[in-house]
Short mmCIF file of C-alpha atoms in Angstrom, two decimals:
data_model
loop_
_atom_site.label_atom_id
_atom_site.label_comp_id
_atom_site.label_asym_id
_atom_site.label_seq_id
_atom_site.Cartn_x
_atom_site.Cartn_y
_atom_site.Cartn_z
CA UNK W 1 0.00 0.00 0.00
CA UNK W 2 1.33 3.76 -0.97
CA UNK W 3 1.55 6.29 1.81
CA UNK W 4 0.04 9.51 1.23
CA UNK W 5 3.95 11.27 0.92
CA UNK W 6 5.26 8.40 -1.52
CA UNK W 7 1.77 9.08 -3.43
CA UNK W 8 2.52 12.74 -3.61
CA UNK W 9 -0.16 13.70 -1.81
CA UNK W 10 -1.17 17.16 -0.25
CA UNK W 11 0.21 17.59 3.68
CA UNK W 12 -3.31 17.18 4.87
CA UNK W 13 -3.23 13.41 3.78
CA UNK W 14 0.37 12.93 4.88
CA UNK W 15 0.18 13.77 8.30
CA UNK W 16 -0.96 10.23 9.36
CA UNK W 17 2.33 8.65 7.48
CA UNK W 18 5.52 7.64 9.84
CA UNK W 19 8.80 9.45 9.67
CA UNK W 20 10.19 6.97 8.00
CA UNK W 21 7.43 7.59 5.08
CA UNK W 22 7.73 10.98 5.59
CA UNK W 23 11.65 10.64 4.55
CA UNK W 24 11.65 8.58 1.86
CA UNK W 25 9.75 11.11 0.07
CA UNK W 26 11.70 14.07 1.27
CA UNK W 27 14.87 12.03 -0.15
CA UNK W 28 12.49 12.14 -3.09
CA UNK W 29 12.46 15.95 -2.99
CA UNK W 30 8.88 16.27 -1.81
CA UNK W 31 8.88 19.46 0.24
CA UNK W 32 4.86 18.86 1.51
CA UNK W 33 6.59 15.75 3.54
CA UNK W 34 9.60 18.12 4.62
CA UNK W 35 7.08 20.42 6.22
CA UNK W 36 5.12 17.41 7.81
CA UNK W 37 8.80 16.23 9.20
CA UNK W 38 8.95 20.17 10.29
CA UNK W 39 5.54 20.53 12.39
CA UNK W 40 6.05 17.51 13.86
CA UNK W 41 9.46 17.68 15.48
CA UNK W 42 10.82 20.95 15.06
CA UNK W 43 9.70 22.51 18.60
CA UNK W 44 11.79 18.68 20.20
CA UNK W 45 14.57 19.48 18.50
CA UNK W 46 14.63 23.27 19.63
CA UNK W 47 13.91 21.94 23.26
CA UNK W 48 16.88 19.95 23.16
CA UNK W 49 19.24 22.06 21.60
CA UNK W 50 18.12 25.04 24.18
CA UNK W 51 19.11 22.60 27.10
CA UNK W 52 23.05 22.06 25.75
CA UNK W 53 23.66 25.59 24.29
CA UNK W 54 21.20 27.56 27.25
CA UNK W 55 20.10 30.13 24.63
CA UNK W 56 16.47 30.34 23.00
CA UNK W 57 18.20 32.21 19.55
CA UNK W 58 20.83 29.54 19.18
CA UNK W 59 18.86 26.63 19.81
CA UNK W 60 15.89 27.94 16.99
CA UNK W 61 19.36 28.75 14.83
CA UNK W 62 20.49 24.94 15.91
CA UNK W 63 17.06 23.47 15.16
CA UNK W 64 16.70 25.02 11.45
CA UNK W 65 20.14 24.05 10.84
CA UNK W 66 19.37 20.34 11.30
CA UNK W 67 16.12 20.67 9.31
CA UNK W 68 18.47 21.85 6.51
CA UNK W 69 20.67 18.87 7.22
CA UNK W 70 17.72 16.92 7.26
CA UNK W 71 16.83 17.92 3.24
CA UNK W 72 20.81 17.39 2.30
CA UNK W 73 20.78 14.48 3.88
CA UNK W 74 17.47 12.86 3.46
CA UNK W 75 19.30 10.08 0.89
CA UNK W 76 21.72 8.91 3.84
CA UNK W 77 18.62 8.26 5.98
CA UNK W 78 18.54 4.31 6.99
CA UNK W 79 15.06 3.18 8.49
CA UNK W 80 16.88 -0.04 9.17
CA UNK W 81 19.60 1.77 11.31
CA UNK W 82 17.88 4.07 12.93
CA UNK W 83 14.73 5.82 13.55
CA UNK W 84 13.87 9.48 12.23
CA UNK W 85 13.95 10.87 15.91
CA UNK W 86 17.04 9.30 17.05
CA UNK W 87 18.65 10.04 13.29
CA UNK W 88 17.68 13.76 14.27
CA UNK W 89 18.60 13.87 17.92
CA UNK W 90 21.96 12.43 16.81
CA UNK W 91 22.11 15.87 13.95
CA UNK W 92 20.87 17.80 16.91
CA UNK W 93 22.82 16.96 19.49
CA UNK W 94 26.26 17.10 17.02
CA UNK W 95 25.01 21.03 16.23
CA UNK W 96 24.44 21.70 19.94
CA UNK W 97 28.24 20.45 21.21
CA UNK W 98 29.50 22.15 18.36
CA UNK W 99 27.98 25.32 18.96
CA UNK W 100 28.56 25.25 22.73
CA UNK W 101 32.44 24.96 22.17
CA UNK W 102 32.30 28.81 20.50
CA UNK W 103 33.00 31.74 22.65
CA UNK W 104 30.17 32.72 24.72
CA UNK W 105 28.58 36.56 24.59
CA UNK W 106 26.46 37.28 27.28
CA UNK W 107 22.73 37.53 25.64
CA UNK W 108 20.06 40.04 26.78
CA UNK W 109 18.64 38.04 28.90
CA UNK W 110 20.84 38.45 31.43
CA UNK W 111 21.10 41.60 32.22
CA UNK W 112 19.72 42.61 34.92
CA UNK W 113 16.16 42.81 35.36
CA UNK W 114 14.10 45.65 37.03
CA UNK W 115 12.30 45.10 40.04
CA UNK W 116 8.43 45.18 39.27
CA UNK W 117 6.19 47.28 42.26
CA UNK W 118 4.00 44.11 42.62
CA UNK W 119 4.19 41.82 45.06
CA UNK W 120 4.85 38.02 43.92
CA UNK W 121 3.26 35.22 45.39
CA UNK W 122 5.83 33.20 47.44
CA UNK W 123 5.69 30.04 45.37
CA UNK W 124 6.68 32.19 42.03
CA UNK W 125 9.37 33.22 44.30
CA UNK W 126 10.46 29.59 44.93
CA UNK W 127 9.76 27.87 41.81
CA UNK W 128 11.74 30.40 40.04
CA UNK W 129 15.06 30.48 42.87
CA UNK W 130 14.40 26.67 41.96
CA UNK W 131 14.46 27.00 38.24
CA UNK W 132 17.83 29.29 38.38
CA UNK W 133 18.95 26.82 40.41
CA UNK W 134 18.57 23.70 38.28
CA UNK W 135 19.75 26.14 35.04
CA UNK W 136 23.00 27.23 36.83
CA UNK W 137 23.68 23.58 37.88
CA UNK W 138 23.06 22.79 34.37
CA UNK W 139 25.35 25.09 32.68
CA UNK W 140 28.29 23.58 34.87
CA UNK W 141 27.30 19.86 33.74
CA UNK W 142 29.66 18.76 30.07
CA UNK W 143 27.91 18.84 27.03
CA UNK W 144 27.24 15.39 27.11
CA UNK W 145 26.14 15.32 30.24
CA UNK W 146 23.84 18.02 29.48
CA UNK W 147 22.71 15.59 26.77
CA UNK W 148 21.44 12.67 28.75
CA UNK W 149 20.00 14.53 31.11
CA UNK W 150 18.16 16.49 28.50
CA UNK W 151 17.10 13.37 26.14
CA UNK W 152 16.42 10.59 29.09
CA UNK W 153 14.54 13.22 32.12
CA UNK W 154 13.69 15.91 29.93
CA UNK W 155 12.39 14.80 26.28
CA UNK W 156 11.86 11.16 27.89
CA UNK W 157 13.31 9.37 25.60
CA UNK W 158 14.09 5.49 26.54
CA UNK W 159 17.66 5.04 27.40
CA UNK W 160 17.93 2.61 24.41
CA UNK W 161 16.90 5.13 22.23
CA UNK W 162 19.37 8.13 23.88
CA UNK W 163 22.00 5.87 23.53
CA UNK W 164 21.43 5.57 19.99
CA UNK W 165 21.18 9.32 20.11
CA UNK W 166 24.25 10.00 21.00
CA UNK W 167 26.35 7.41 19.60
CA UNK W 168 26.83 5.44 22.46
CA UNK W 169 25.99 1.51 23.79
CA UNK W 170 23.26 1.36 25.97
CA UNK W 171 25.93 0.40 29.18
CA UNK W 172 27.76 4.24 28.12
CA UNK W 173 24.97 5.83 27.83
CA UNK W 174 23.65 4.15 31.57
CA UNK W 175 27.11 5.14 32.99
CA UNK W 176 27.27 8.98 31.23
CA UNK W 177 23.52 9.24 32.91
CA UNK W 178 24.58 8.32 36.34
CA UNK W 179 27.59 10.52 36.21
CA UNK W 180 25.96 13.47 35.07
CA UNK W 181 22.88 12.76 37.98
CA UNK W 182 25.54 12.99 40.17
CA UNK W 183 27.31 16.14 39.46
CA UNK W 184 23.94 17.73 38.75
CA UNK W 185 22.89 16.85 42.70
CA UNK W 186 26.12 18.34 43.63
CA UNK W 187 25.75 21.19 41.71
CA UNK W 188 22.27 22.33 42.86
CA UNK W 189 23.26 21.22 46.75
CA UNK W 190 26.54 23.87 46.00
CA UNK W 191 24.10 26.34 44.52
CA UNK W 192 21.50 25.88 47.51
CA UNK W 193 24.15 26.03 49.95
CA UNK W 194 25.62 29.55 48.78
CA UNK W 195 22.07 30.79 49.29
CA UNK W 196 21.31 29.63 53.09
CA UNK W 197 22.20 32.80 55.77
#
């Protein structure tokens, strides 16, 4: 049976067809399939790139420039190696530790924000001392650290698959996970500490 991309079909009618559908018509040059690919796992691939490099612009930057890899590349795709997603996160995650190794500029973002008149609730207060927290700890962790974490707690991807991911065997990937738990629970109890009186 055709699938609505390898039919050449409108996007409406592709949007029930698998990745892997979806790419062999992209590495047909069928940009409606592209643009299904697109929808469906652009704002992922963003996410993840935004928890290695820690900066909204690069990570949309990050996540268009695997997309374009994605078109070049479409023709190397393997459905029997890989799956799309982990074929992606693997694009993804390359981008993001390459990007992350450039000189750092401080963005806009952190300068320094102006105290607002209102009063915020307490638990805004907390959950967002809580969320600094975690992001500091974060920034201190290795790229690949940042990695598993991100993939395994944060996307929830199966360990299998952010193994795959990242180019590593499932017993690597276990050990890079347990390492970077670690150093994350050290980091935030460091963080937390500096902060108590």
């Amino acid at each position: 049976m055709l699938t609505a991309a390898a039919s050449g079909q409108g996007i409406e009618a592709m949007e029930d067809d698998s990745d892997e559908a979806l790419m062999a018509a992209v590495a047909a040059r069928r940009q409606p399939a592209f643009r299904v690919l697109m929808t469906r796992h652009m704002p992922r691939a963003i996410r993840v790139a935004q928890r290695i490099v820690r900066n909204a612009a690069e990570a949309d930057d990050i996540g268009q420039e695997a997309f374009l890899r994605v078109w070049n590349k479409a023709a190397s795709f393997d459905p029997a190696v890989a799956r799309f997603t982990t074929w992606l996160y693997r694009i993804v995650l390359n981008l993001s530790f390459d990007r992350s190794r450039r000189p750092v500029h401080a963005p806009i973002e952190a300068a320094a924000e102006i105290a607002s008149d209102e009063p915020a609730p307490v638990e805004r207060l907390i959950a967002d001392q809580q969320r600094r927290a975690l992001d500091a700890a974060m920034a201190r962790l290795s790229d690949r650290q940042r990695g598993a974490i991100a993939l395994f707690h944060m996307e929830g991807l199966s360990g299998d698959e952010a193994a795959r991911a990242m180019g590593l065997s499932p017993k690597a990937f276990e050990s890079l996970l347990a390492r970077a738990r670690i150093t994350l629970r050290k980091e935030v109890e460091t963080i937390e500490t500096r902060r108590l009186p």
